PDB file of C-alpha atoms in Angstrom:
ATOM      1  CA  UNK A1423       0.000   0.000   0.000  1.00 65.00           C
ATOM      2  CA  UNK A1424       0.940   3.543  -1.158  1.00 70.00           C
ATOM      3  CA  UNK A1425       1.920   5.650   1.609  1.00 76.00           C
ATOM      4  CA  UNK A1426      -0.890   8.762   1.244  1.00 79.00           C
ATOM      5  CA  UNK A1427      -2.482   7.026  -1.808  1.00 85.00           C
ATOM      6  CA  UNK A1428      -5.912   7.061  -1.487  1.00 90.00           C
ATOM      7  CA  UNK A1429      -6.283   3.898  -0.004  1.00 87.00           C
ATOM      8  CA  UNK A1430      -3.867   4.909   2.913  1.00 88.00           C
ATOM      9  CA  UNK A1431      -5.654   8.305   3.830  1.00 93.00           C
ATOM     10  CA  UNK A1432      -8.476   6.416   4.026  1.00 94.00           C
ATOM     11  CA  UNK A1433      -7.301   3.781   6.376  1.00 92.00           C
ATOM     12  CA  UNK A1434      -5.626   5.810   8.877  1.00 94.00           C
ATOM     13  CA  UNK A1435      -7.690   8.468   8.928  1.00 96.00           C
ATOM     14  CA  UNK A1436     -10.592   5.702  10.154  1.00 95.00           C
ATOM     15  CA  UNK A1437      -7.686   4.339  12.649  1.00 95.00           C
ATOM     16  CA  UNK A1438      -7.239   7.594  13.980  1.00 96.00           C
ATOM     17  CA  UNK A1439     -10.969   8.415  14.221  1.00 97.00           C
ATOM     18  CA  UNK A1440     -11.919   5.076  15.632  1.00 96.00           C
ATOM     19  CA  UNK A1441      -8.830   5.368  18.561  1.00 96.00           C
ATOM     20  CA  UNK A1442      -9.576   9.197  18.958  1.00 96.00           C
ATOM     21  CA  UNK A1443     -13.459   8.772  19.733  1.00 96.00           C
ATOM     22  CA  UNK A1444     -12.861   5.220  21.686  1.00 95.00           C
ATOM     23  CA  UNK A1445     -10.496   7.050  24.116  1.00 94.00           C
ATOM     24  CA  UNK A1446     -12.429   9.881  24.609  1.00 94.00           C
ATOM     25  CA  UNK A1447     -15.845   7.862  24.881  1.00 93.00           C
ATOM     26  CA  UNK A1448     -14.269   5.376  27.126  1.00 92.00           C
ATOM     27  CA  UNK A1449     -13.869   7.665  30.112  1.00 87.00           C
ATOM     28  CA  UNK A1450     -17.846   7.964  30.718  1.00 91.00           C
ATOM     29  CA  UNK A1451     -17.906   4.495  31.376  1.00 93.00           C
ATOM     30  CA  UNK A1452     -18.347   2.769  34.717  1.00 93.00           C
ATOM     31  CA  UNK A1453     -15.532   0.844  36.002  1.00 93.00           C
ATOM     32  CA  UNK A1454     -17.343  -2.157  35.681  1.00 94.00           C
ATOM     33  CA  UNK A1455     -17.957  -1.466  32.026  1.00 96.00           C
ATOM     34  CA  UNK A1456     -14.231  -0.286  31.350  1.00 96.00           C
ATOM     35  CA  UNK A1457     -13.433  -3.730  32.744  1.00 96.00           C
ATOM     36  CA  UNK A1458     -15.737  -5.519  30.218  1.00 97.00           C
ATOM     37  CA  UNK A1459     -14.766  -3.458  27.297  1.00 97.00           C
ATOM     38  CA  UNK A1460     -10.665  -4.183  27.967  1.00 97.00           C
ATOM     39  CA  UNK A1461     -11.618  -7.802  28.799  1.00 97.00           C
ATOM     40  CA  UNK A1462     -13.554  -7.843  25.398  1.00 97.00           C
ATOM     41  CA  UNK A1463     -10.614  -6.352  23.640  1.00 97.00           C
ATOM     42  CA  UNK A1464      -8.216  -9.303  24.706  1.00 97.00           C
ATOM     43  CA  UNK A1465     -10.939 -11.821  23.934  1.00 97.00           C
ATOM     44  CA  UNK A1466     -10.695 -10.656  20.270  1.00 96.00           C
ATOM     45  CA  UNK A1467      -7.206 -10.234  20.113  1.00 96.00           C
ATOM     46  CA  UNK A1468      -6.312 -13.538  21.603  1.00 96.00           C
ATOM     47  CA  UNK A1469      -8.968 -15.078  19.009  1.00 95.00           C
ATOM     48  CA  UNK A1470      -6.771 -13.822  15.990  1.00 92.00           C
ATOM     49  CA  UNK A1471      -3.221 -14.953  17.711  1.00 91.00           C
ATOM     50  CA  UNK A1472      -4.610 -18.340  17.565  1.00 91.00           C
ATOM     51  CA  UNK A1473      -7.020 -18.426  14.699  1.00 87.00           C
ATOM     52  CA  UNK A1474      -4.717 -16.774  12.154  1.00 82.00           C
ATOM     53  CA  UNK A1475      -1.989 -19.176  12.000  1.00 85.00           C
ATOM     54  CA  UNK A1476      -4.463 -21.933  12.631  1.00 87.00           C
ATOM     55  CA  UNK A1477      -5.880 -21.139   9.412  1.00 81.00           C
ATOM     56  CA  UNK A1478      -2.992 -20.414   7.399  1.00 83.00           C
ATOM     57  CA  UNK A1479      -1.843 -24.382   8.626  1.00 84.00           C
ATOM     58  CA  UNK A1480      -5.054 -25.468   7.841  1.00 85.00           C
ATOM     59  CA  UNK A1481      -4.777 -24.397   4.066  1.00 81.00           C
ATOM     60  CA  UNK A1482      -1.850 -25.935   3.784  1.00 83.00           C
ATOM     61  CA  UNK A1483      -0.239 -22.512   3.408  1.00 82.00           C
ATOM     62  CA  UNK A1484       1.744 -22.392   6.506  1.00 86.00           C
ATOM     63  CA  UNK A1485       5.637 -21.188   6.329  1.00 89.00           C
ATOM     64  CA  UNK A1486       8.071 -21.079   9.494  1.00 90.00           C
ATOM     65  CA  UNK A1487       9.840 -18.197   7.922  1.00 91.00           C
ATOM     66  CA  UNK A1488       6.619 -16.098   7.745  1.00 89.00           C
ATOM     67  CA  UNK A1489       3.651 -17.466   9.555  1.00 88.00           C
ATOM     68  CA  UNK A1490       5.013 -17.464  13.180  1.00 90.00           C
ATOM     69  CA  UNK A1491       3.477 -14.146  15.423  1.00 90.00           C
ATOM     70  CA  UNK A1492       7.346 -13.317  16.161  1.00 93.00           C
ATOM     71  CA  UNK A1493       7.051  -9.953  14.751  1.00 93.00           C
ATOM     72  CA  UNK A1494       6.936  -6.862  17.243  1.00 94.00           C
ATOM     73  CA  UNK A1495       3.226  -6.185  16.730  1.00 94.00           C
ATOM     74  CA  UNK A1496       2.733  -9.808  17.013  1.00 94.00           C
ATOM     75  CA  UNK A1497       4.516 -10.151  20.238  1.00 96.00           C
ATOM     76  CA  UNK A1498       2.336  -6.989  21.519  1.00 97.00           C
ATOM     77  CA  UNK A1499      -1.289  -8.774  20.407  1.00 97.00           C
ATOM     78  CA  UNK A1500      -0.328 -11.901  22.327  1.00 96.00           C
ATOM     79  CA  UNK A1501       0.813  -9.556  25.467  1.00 97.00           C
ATOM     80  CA  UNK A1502      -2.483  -7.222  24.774  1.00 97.00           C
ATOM     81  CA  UNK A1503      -4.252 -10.480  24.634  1.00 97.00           C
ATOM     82  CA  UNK A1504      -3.699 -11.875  28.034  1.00 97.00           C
ATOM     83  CA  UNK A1505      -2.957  -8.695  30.341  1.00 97.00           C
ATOM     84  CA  UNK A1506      -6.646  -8.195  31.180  1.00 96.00           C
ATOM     85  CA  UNK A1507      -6.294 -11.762  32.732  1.00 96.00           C
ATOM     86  CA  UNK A1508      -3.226 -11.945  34.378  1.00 95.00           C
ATOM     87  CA  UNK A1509      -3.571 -10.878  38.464  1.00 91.00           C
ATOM     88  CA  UNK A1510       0.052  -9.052  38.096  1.00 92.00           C
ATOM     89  CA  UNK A1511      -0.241  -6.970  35.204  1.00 95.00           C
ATOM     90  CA  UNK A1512       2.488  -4.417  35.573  1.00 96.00           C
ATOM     91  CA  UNK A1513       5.454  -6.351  34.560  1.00 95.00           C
ATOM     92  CA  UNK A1514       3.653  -6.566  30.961  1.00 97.00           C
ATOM     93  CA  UNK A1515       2.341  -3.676  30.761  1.00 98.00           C
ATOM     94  CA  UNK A1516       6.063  -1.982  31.662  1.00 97.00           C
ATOM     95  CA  UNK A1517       7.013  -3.612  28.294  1.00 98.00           C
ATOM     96  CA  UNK A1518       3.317  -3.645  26.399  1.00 98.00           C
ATOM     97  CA  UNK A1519       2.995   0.017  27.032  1.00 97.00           C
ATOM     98  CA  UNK A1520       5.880   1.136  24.905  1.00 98.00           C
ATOM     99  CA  UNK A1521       5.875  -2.125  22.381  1.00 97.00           C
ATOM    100  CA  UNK A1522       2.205  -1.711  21.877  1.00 97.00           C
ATOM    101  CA  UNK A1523       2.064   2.239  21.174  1.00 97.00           C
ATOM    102  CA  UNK A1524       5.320   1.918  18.938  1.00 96.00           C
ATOM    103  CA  UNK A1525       3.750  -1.331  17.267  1.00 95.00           C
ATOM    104  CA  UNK A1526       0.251   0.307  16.644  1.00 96.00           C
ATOM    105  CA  UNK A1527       1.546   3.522  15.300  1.00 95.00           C
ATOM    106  CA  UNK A1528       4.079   2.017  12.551  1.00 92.00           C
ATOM    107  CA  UNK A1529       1.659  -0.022  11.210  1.00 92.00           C
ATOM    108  CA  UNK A1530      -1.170   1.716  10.882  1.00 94.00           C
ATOM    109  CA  UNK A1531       1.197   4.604   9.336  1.00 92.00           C
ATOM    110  CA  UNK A1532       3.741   2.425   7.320  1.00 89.00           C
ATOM    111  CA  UNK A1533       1.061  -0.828   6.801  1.00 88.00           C
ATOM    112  CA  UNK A1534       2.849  -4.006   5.341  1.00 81.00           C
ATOM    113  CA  UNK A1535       0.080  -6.546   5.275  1.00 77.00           C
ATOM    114  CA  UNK A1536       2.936  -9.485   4.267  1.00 67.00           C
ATOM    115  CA  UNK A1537       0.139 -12.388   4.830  1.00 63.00           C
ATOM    116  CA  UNK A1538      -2.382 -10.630   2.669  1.00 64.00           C
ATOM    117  CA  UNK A1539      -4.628 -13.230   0.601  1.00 63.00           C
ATOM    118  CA  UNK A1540      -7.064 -10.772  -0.886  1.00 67.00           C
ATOM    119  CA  UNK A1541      -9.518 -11.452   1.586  1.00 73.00           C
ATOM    120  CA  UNK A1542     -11.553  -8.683   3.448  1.00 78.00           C
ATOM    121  CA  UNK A1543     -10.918 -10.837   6.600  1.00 79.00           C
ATOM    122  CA  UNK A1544      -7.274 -10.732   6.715  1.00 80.00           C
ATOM    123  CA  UNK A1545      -7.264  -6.695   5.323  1.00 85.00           C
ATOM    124  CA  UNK A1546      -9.718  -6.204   8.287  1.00 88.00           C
ATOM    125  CA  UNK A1547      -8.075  -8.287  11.346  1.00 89.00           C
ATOM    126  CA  UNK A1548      -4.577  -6.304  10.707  1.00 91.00           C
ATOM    127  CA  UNK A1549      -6.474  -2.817  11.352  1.00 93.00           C
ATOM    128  CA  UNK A1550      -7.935  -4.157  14.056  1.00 94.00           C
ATOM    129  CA  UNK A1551      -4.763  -5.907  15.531  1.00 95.00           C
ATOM    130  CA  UNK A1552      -2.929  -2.884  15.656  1.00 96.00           C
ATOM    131  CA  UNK A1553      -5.644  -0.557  16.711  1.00 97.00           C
ATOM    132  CA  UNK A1554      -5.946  -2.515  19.693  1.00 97.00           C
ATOM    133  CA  UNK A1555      -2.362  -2.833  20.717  1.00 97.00           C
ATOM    134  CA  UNK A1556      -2.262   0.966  20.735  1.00 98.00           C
ATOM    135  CA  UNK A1557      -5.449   1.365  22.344  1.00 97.00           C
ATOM    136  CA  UNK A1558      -4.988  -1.167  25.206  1.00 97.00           C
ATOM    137  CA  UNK A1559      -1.771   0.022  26.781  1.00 97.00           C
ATOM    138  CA  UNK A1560      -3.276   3.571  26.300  1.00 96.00           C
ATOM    139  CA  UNK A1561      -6.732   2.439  28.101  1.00 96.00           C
ATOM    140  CA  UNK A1562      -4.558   0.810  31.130  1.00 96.00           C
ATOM    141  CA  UNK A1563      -3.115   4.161  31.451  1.00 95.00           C
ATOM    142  CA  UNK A1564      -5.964   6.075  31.350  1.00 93.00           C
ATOM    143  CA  UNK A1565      -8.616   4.094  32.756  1.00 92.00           C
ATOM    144  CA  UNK A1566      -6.847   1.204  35.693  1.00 91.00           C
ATOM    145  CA  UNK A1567      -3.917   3.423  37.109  1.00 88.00           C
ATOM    146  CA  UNK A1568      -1.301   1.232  35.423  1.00 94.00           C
ATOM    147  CA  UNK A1569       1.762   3.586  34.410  1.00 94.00           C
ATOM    148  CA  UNK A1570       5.371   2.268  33.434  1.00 96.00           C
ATOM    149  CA  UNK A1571       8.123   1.778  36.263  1.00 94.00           C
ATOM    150  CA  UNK A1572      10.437   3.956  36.033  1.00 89.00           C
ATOM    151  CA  UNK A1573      13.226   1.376  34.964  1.00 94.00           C
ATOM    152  CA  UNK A1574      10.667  -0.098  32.631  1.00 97.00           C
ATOM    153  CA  UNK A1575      12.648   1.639  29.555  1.00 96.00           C
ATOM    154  CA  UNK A1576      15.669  -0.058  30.571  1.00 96.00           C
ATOM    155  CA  UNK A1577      14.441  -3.094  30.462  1.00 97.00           C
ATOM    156  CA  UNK A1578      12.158  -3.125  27.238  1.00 98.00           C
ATOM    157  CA  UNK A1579      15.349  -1.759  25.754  1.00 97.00           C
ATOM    158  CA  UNK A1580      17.560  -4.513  27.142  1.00 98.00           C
ATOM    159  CA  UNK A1581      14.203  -7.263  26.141  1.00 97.00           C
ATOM    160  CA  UNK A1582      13.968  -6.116  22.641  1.00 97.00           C
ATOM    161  CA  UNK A1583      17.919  -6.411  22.561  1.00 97.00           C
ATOM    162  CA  UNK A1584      17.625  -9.993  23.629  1.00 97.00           C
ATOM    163  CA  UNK A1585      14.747 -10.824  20.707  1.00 96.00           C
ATOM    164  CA  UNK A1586      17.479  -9.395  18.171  1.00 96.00           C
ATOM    165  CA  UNK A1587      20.282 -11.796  19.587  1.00 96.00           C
ATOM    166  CA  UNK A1588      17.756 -14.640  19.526  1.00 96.00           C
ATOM    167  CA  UNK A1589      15.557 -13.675  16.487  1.00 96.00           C
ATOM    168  CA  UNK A1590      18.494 -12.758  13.840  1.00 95.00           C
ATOM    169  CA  UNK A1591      20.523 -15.977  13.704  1.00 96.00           C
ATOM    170  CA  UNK A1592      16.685 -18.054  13.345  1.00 96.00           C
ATOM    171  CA  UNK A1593      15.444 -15.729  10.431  1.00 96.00           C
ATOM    172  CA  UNK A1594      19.162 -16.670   8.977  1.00 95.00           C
ATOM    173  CA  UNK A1595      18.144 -20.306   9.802  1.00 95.00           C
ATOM    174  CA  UNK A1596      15.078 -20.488   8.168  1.00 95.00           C
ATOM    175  CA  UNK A1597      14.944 -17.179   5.982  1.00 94.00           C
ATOM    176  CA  UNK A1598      13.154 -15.251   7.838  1.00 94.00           C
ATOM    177  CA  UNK A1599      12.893 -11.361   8.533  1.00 94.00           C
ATOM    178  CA  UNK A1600      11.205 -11.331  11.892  1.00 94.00           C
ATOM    179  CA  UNK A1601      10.759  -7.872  13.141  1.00 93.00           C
ATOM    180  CA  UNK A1602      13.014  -7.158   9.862  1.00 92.00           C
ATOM    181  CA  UNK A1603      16.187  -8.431  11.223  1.00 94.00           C
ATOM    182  CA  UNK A1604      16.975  -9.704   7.634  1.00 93.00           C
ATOM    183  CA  UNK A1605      16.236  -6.919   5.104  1.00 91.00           C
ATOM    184  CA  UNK A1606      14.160  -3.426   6.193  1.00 90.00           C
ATOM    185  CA  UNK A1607      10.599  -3.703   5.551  1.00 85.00           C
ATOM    186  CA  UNK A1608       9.425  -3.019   1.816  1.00 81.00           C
ATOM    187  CA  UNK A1609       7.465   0.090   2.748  1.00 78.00           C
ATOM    188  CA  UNK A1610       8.279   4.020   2.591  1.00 75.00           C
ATOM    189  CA  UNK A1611       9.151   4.377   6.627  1.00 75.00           C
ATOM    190  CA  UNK A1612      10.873   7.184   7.325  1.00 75.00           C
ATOM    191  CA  UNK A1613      12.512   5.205  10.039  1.00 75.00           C
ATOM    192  CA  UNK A1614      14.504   2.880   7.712  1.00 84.00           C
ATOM    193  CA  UNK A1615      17.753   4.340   6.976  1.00 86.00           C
ATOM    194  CA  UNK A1616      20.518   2.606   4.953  1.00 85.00           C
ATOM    195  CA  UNK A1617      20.673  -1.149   4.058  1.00 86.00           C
ATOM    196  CA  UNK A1618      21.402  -3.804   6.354  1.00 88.00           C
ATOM    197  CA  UNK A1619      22.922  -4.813   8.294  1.00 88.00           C
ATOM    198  CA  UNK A1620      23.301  -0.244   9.299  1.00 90.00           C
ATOM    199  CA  UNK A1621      19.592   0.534   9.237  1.00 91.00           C
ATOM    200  CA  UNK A1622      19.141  -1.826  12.754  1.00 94.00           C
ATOM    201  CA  UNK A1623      21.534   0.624  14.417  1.00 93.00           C
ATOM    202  CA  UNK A1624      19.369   3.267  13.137  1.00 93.00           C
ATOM    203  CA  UNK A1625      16.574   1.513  14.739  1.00 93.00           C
ATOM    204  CA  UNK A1626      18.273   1.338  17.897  1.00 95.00           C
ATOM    205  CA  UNK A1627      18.362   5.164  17.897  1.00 95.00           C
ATOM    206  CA  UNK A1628      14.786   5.504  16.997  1.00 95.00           C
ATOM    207  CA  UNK A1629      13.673   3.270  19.632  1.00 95.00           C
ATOM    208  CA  UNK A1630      15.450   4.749  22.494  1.00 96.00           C
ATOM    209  CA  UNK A1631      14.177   8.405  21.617  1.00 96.00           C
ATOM    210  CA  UNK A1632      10.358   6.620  21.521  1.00 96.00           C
ATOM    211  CA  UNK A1633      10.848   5.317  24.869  1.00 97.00           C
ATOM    212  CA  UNK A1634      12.159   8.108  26.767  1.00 96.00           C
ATOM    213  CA  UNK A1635       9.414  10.405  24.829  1.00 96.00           C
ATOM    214  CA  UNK A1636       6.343   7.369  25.448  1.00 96.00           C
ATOM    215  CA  UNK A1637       7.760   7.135  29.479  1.00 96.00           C
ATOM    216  CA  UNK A1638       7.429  11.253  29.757  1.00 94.00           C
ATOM    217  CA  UNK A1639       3.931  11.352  28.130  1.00 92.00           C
ATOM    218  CA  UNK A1640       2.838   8.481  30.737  1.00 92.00           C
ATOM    219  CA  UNK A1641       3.590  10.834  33.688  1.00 85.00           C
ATOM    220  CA  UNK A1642      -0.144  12.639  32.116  1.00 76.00           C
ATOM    221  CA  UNK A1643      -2.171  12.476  35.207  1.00 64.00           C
ATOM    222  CA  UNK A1644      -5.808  10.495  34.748  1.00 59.00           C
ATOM    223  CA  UNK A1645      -7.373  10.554  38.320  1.00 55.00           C
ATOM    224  CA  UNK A1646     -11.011  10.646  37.530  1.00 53.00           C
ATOM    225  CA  UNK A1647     -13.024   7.005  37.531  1.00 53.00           C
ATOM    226  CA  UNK A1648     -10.065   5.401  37.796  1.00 58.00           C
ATOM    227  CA  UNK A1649     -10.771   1.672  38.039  1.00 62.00           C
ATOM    228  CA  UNK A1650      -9.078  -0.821  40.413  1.00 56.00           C
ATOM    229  CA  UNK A1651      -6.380  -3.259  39.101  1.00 57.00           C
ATOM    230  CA  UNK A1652      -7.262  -6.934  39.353  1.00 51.00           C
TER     231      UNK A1652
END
């Protein structure tokens, strides 16, 4: 897809609207609702982490160098997926928050729908996906008190260091290009610089100037209807 063809404008600009008006809407809720609605949000999430490559095996189309949720975004649905669930949610959401946001952003701006069959289905679950991984660490924030510890940069830093170690000798292995270890993405993002192996340091640059500007926005106070953490 075209970055600001048509088709683009048109898809973010109903991302954006749809994340703008849930946010705002969101805050007139009860507690008890807020808790249903994020609930409701993993259920669907966690539906596509397993139904996707499920059905991808089940057509016989199924590739270890593609079909495996070890991309970023896919790391952050599975996380976004089971938070709402888990009774000690803050060591997720310490990484989630900043994963998610990142995650959500890039592809909804920069989209690169690689398993893309021509089906309305899969066009529609990859909007969704990363809507909800930015909305869901943003909801936490906002709505259950949750905010990241203040060594939580250091360590999703040091984590997402650890996925390259692991992550770029498998793609080698079974030529792959998990969270574009390989070769950049084939999409116009401003964030790719150079070839590889030198746009991954760029990348390193980006994503420590994200964190440290995602950690400073989470210090925005939301005190009103706040809802317990369970």
């Amino acid at each position: 897809m075209d970055i600001m063809s048509a088709e683009w404008i048109r898809n973010t600009a109903i991302s954006i609207a749809i994340i703008v008006v849930f946010l705002l809407s969101a805050r007139r809720l009860t507690p008890k609702q807020k808790t249903v609605v994020l609930n409701s949000m993993g259920v669907v999430l966690f539906l596509t982490c397993i139904y996707n490559p499920l059905h991808t095996y089940m057509s016989g189309n199924f590739s270890l160098a593609v079909d495996l949720p070890l991309h970023l975004c896919g790391i952050s649905a599975f996380i976004c997926s089971i938070i709402p669930f888990v009774k000690n949610k803050q060591g997720l959401f310490d990484f989630v928050f900043y994963t998610g946001i990142i995650g959500g952003v890039m592809g909804i701006l920069t989209p690169q729908m690689s398993d893309y069959d021509g089906s309305f289905y899969v066009y529609f679950v990859y909007y969704i996906r990363h809507v909800f991984i930015f909305i869901i660490p943003i909801f936490m924030l906002q709505n259950f008190g949750l905010k990241p510890r203040k060594k939580s940069m250091v360590r999703t830093f040091l984590i997402l260091n650890l996925l390259l170690v692991v992550l770029m000798p498998f793609n080698f292995y079974i030529g792959g290009n998990y969270m574009y270890l390989a070769e950049p993405p084939q999409v116009n993002n401003p964030l790719v610089i150079g070839e590889w192996p030198y746009y991954i340091f760029w990348f390193e640059v980006f994503v420590v100037l994200l964190l440290v500007l995602l950690y400073n926005l989470s210090k925005i106070s939301f005190k009103k209807n706040v809802c317990p953490t369970v």
